mmCIF file of C-alpha atoms and ligand atoms in Angstrom:
data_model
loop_
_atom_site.group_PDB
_atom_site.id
_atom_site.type_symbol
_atom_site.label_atom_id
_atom_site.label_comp_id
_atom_site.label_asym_id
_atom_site.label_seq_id
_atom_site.Cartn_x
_atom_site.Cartn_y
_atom_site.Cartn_z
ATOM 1 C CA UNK A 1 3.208 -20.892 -6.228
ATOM 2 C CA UNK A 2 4.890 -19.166 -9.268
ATOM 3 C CA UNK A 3 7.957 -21.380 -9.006
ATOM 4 C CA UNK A 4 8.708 -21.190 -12.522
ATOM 5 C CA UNK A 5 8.267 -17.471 -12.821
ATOM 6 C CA UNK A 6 10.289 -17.024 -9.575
ATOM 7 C CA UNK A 7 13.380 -18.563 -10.921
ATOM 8 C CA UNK A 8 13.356 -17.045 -14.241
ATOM 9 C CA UNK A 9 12.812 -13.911 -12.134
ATOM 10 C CA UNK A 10 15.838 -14.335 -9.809
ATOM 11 C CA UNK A 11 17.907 -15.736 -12.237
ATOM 12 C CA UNK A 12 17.243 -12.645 -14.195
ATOM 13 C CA UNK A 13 18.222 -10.366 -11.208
ATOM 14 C CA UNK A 14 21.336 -12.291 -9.717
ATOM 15 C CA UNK A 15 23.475 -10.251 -12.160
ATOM 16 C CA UNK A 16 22.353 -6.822 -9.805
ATOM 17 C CA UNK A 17 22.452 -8.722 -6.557
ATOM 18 C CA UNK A 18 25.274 -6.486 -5.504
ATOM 19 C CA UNK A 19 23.460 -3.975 -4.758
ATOM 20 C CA UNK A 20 21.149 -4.057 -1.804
ATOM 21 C CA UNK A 21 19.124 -1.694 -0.494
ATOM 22 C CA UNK A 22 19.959 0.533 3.584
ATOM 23 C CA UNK A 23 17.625 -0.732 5.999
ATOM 24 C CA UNK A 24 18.131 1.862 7.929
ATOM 25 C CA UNK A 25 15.646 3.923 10.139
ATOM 26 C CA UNK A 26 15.315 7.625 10.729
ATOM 27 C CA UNK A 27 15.447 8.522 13.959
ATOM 28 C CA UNK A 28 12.483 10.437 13.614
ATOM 29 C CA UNK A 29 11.744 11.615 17.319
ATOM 30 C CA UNK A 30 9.068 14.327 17.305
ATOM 31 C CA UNK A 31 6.197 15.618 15.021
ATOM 32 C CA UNK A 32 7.579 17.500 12.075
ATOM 33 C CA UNK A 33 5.327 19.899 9.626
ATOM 34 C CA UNK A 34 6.321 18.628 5.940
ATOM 35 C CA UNK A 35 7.267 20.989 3.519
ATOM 36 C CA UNK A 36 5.124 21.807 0.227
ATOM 37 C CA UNK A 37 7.861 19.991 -2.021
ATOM 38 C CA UNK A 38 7.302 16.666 0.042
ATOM 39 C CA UNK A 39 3.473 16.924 0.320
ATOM 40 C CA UNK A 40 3.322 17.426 -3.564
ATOM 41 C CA UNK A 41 5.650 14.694 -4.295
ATOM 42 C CA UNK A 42 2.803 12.165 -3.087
ATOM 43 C CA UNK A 43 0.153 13.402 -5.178
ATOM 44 C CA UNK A 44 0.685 11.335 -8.231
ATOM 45 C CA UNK A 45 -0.054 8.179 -5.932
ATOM 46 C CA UNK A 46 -3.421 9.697 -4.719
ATOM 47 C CA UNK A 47 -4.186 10.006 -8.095
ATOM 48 C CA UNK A 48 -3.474 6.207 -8.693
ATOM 49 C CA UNK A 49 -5.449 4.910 -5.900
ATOM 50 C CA UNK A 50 -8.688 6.874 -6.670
ATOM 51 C CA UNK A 51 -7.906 5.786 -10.134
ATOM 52 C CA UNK A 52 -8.643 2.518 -9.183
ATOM 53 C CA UNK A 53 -12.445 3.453 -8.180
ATOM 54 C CA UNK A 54 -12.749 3.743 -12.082
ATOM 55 C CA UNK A 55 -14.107 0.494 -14.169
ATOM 56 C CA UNK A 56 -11.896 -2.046 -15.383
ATOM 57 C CA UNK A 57 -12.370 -0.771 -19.063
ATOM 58 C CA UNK A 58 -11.584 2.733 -18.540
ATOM 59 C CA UNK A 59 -8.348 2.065 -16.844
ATOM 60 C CA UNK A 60 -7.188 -0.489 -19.802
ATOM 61 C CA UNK A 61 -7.378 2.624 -21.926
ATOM 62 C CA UNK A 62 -6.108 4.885 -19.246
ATOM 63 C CA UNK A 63 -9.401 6.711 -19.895
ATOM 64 C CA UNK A 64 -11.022 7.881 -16.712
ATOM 65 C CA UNK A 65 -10.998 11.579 -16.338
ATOM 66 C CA UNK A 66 -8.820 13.732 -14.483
ATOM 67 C CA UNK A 67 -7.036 10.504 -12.251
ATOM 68 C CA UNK A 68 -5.933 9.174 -15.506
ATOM 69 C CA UNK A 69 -5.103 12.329 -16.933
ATOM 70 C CA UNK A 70 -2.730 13.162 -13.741
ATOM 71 C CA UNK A 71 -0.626 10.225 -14.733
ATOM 72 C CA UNK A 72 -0.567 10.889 -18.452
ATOM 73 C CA UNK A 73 2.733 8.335 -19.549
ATOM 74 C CA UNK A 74 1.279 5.590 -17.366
ATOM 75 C CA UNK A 75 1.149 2.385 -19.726
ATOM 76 C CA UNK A 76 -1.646 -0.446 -17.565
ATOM 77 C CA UNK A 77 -0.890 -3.976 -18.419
ATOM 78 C CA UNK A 78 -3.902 -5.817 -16.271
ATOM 79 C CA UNK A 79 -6.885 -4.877 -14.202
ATOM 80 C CA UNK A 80 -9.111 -7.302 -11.942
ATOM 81 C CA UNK A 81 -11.843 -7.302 -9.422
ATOM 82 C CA UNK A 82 -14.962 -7.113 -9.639
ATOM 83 C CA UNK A 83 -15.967 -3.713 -7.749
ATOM 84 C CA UNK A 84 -18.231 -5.502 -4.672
ATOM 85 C CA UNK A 85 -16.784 -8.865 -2.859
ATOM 86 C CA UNK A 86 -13.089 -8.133 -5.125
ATOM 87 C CA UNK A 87 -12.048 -4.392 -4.979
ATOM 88 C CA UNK A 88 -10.855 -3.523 -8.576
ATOM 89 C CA UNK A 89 -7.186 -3.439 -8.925
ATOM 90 C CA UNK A 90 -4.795 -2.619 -11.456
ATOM 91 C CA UNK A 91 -0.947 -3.075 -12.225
ATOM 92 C CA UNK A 92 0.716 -1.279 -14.811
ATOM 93 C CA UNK A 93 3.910 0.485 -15.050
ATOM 94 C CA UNK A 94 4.574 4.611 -15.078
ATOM 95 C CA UNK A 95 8.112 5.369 -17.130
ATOM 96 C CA UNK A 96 8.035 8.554 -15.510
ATOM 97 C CA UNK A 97 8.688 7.541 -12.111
ATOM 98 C CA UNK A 98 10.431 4.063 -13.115
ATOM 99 C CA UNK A 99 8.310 2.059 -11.069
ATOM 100 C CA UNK A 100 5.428 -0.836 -11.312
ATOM 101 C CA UNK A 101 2.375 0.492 -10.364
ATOM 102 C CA UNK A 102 -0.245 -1.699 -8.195
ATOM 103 C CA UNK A 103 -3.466 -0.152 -6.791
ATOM 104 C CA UNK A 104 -6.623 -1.487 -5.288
ATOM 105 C CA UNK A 105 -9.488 0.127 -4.894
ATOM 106 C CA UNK A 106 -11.043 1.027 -1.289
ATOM 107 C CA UNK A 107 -14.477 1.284 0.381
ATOM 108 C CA UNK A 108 -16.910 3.778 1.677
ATOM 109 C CA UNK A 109 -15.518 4.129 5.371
ATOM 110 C CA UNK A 110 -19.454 2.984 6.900
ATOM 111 C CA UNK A 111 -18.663 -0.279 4.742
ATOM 112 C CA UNK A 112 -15.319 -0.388 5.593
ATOM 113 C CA UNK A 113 -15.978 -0.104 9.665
ATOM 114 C CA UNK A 114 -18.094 -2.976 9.286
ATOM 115 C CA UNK A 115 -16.446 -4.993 7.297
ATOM 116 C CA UNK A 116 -12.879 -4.531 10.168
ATOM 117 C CA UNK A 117 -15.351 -5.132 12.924
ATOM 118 C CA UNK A 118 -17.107 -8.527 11.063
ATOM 119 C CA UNK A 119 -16.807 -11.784 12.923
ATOM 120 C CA UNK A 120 -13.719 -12.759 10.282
ATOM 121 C CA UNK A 121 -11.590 -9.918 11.433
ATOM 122 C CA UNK A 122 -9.695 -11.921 13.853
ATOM 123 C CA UNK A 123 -5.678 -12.513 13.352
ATOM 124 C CA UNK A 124 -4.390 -15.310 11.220
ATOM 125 C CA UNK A 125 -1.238 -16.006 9.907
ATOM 126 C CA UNK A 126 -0.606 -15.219 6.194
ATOM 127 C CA UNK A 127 -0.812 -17.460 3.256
ATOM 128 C CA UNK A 128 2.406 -19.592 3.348
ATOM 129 C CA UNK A 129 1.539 -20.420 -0.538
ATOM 130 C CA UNK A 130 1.985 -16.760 -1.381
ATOM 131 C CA UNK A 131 3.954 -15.566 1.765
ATOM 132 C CA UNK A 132 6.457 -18.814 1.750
ATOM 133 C CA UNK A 133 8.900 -18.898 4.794
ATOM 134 C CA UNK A 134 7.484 -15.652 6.539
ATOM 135 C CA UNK A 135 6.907 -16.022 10.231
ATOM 136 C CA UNK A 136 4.179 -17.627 12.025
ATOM 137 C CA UNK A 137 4.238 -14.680 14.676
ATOM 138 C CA UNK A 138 2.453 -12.514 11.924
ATOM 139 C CA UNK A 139 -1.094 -11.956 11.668
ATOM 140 C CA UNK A 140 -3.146 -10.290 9.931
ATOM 141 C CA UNK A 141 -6.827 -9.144 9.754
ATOM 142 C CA UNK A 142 -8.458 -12.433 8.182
ATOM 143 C CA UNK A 143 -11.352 -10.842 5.953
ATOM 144 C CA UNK A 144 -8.683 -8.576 4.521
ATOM 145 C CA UNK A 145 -6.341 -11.484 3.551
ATOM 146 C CA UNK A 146 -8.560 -13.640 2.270
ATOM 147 C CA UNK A 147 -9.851 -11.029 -0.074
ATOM 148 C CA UNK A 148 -5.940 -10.698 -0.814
ATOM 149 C CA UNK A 149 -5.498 -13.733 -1.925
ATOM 150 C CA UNK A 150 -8.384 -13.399 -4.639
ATOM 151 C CA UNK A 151 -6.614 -11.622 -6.001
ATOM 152 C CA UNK A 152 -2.860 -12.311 -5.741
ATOM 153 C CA UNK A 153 -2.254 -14.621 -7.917
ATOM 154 C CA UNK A 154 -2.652 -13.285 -11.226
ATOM 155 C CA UNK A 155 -1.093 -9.855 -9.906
ATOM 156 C CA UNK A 156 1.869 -11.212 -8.488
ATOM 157 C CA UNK A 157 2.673 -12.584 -12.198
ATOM 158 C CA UNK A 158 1.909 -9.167 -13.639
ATOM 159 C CA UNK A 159 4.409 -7.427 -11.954
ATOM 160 C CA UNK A 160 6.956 -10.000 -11.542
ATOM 161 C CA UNK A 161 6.724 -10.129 -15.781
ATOM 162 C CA UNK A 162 6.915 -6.343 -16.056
ATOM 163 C CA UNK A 163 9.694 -6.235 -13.190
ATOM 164 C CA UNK A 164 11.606 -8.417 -16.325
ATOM 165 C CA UNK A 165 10.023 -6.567 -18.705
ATOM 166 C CA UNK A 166 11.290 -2.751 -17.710
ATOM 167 C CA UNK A 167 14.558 -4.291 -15.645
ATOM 168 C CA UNK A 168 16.979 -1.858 -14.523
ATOM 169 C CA UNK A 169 19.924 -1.795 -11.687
ATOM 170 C CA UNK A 170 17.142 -1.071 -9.360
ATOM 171 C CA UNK A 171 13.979 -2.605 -10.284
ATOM 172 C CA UNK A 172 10.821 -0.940 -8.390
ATOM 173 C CA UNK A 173 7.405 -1.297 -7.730
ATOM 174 C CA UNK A 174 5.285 0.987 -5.438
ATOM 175 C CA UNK A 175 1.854 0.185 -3.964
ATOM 176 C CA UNK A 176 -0.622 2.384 -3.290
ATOM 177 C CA UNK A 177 -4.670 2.468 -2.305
ATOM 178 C CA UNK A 178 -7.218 4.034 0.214
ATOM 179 C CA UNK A 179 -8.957 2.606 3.120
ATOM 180 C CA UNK A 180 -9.489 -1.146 2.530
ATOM 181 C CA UNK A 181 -7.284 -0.552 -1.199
ATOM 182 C CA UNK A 182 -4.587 0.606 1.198
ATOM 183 C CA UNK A 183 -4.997 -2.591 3.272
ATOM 184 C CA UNK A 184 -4.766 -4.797 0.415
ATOM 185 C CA UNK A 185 -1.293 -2.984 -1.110
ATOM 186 C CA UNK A 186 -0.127 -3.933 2.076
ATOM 187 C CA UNK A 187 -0.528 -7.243 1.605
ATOM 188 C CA UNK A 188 1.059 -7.129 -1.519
ATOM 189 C CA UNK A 189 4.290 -5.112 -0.427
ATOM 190 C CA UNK A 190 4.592 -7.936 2.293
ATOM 191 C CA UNK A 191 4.377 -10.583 -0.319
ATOM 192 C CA UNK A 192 6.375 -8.935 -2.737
ATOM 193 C CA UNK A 193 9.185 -8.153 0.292
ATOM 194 C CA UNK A 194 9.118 -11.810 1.002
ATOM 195 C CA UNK A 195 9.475 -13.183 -2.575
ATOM 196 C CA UNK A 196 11.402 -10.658 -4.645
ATOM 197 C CA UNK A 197 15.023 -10.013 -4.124
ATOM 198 C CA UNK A 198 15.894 -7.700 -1.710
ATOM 199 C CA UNK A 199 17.260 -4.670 -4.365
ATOM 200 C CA UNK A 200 13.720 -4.623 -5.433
ATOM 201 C CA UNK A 201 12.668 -1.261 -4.147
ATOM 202 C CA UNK A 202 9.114 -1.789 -2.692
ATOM 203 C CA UNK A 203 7.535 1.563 -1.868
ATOM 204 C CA UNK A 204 4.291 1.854 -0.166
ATOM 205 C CA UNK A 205 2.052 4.935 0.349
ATOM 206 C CA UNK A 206 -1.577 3.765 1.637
ATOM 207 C CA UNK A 207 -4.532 6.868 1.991
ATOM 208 C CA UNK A 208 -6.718 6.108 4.998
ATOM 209 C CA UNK A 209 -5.235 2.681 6.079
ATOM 210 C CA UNK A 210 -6.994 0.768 8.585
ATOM 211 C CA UNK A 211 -4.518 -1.062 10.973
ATOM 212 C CA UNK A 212 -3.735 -4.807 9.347
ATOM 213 C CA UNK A 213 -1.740 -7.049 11.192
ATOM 214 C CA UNK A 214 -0.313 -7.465 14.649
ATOM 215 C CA UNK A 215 2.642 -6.097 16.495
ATOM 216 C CA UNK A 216 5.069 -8.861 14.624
ATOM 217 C CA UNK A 217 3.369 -7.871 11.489
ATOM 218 C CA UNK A 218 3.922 -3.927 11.959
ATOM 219 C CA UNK A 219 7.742 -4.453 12.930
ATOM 220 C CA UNK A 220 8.199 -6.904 9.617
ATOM 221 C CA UNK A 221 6.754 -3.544 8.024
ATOM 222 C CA UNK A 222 8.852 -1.214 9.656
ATOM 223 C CA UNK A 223 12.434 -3.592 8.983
ATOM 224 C CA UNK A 224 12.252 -4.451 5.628
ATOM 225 C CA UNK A 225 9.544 -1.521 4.079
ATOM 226 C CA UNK A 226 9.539 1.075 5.533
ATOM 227 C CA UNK A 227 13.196 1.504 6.404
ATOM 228 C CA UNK A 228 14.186 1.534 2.570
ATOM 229 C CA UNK A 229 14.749 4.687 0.918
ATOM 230 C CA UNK A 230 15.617 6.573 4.601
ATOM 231 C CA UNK A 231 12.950 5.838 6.301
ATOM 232 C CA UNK A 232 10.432 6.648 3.134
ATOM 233 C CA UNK A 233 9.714 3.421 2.134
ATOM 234 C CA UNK A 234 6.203 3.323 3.792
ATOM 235 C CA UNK A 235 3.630 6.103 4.573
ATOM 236 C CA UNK A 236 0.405 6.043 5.701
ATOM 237 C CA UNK A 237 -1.343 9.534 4.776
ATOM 238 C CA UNK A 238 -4.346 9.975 6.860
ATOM 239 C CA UNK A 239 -6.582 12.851 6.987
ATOM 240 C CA UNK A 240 -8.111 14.662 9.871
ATOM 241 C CA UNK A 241 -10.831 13.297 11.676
ATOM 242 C CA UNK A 242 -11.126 9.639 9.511
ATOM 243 C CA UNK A 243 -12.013 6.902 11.953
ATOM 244 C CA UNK A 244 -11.152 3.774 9.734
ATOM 245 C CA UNK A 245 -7.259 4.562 10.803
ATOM 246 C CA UNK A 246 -8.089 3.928 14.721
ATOM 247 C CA UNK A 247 -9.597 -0.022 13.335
ATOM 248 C CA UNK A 248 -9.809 -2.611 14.337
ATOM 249 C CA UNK A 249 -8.440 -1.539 17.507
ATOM 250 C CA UNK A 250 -5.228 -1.982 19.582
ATOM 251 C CA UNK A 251 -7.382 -3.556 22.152
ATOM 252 C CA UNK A 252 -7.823 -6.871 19.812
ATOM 253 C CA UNK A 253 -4.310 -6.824 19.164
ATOM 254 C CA UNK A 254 -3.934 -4.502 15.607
ATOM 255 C CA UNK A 255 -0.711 -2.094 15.383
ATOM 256 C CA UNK A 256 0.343 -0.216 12.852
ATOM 257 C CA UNK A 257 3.348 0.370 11.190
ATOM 258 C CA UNK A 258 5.881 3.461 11.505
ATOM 259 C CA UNK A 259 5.312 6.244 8.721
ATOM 260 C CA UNK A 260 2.406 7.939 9.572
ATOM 261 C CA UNK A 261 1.520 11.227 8.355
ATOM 262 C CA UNK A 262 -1.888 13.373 9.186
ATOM 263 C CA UNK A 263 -3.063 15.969 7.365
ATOM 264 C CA UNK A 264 -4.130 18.157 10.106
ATOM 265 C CA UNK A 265 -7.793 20.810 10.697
ATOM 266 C CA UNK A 266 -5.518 23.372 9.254
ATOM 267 C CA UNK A 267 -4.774 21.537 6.586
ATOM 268 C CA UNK A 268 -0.680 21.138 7.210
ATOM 269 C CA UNK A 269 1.055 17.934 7.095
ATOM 270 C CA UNK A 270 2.985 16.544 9.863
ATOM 271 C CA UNK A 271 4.764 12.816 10.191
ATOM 272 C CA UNK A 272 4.521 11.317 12.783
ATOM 273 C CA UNK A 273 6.856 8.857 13.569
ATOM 274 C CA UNK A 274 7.587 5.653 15.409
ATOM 275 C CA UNK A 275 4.330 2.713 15.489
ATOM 276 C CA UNK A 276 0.848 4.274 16.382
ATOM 277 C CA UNK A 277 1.802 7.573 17.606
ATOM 278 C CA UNK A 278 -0.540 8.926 20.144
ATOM 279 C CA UNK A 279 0.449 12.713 20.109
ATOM 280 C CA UNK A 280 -2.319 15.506 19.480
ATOM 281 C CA UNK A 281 -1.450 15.953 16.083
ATOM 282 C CA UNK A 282 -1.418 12.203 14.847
ATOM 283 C CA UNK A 283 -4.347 10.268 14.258
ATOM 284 C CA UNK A 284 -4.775 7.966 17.502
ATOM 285 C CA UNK A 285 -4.335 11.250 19.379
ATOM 286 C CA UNK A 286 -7.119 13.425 16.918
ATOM 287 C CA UNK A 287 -9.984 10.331 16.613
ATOM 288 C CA UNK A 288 -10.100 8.823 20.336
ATOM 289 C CA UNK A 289 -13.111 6.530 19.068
ATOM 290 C CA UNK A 290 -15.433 5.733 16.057
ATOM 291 C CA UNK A 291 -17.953 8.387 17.476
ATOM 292 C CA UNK A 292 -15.561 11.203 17.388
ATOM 293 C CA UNK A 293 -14.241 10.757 13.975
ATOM 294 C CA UNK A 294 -16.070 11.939 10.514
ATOM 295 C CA UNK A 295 -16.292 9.456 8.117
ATOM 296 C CA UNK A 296 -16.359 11.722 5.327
ATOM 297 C CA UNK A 297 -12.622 12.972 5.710
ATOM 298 C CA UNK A 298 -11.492 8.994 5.055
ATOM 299 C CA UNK A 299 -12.423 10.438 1.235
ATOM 300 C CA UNK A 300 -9.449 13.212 1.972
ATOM 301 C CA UNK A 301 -8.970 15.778 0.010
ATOM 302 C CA UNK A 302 -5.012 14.921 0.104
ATOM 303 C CA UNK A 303 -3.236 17.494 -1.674
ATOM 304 C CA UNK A 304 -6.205 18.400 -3.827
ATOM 305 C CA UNK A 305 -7.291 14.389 -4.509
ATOM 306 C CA UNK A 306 -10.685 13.197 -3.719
ATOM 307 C CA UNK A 307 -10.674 9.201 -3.480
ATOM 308 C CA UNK A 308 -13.339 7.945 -6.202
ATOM 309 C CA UNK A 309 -14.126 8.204 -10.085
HETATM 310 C C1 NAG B 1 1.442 -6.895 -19.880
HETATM 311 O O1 NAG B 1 2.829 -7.095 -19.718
HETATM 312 C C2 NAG B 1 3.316 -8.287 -20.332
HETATM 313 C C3 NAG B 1 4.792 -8.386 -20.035
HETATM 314 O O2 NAG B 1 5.148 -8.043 -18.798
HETATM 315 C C4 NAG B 1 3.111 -8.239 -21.805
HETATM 316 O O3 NAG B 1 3.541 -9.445 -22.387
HETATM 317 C C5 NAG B 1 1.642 -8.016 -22.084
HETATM 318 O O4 NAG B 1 1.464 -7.859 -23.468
HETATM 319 C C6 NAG B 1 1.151 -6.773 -21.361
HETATM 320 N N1 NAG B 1 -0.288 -6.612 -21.598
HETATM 321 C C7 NAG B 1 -0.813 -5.433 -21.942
HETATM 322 C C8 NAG B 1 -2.292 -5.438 -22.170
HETATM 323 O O5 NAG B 1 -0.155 -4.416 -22.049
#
């Protein structure tokens, strides 16, 4: 798909080709508390994925209380969804931070446990119309693509025309969301890291992600995503005692990425590195099953943010 667009697109980048981004992982070995400077520097993103709870005609005026007003430069160029069987989502771009902005918007976590445990949540292999050349090895939760591809179409133009639009030596877009929104950004930073050129800086910071793909898909994660920027390019914030993290389980095959960090009881920060860390303090360790989780934490606060309008 897009061939058109793609060319014009590349062609338009070849000149920067030159330079290409570390991927490089930190050798993150044990749990580390985070410091106030990086907990705060993730709070404009929680404010753009609960932004995207708000209706379609709010966010094209960048009118919808204080999650617009937290992100006061940000300029939105489309929205889409229709709030039940197509999350909202939005794609605009923030001057402030120099990026392209895509966020979906998530699910109550009662709706979203369902939805990962439905009789389409078995692995499939993605899209090769949207995900063209990527390996057969990864799979990915089938409900969760196929509501991905609703929508990926008309968003992968947006920001590929707005990547042109606000080009620079290091053209970026970062994707954000909660709970099934953070699922769906996935998708998109995995589509967008197979089809854009690789100094396109994707950056990826889900709320409350449920696990996605398999083991092949969590390690195409970790090489090409998360790696960029030092080991920052992907993190997955979740808080406390949230069960839709721990689903679908590792039992039916599900892993998740590298870049974890849980907000813990106390209400510090920790990462927690390497793939579905199982220490105390991370959330595999804190939520052993649905039944010991509390659904209401999936809804945070992170940093102050509440997910919803
Ligand atoms: C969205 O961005 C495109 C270019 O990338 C521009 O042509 C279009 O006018 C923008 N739409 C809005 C509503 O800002």
């Amino acid at each position: 798909m897009a061939r058109v667009l793609l060319t014009f697109f590349f062609a338009t980048l070849f000149c920067f080709t030159s330079a290409t981004p570390s991927h490089k992982l930190l050798g993150r070995a044990s749990v580390k508390t985070l410091s106030s400077s990086t907990i705060h520097s993730y709070k404009p993103y929680a404010f753009y994925s609960s932004a995207a709870y708000c209706s379609p005609s709010n966010i094209k005026k960048w009118n919808c209380g204080a999650n617009c007003k937290a992100n006061p430069h940000f300029l939105p160029n489309i929205t889409g969804g229709d709030g039940s069987t197509t999350r909202y989502w939005y794609v605009g771009y923030d001057p402030t931070l120099n990026t392209v902005i895509v966020s979906h918007e998530g699910a109550s976590p009662g709706a979203m446990l369902s939805s990962l445990d439905a009789a389409d949540s078995a692995l499939t292999p993605l899209d090769q119309a949207y995900f063209g050349g990527i390996s057969t090895d990864i799979k990915v939760h089938k409900n969760l693509a196929n509501e991905h591809l609703r929508s990926a179409y008309d968003l992968f133009y947006a920001v590929a025309n707005l990547l042109v639009q606000y080009i620079d030596e290091r053209p970026s877009v970062t994707l954000v969301g909660h709970s099934r929104g953070a699922a769906l950004s996935l998708l998109d930073a995995v589509m967008f890291t197979n089809s854009f050129p690789p100094l396109t800086k994707i950056k990826y910071v889900g709320y409350g992600l449920p696990r996605v793909g398999n083991q092949a898909f969590a390690d195409y994660v970790d090489k090409y995503i998360t790696s960029i920027d030092e080991g920052a390019g992907f993190v997955r914030i979740n808080n406390k005692k949230d069960p839709v993290p721990i689903n679908p389980s590792r039992a039916l095959g599900f892993v998740h990425p590298s870049g974890e960090i849980h907000i813990q009881a106390s209400g510090a920060w920790v990462s927690c590195p390497g793939q579905d860390n199982s220490a105390s303090q991370c959330i595999r360790g804190t939520v052993q099953n649905d039944a010991s989780g509390t659904k209401q934490d999936s809804y945070g606060p992170y940093d102050g943010v509440t997910m919803g309008c």
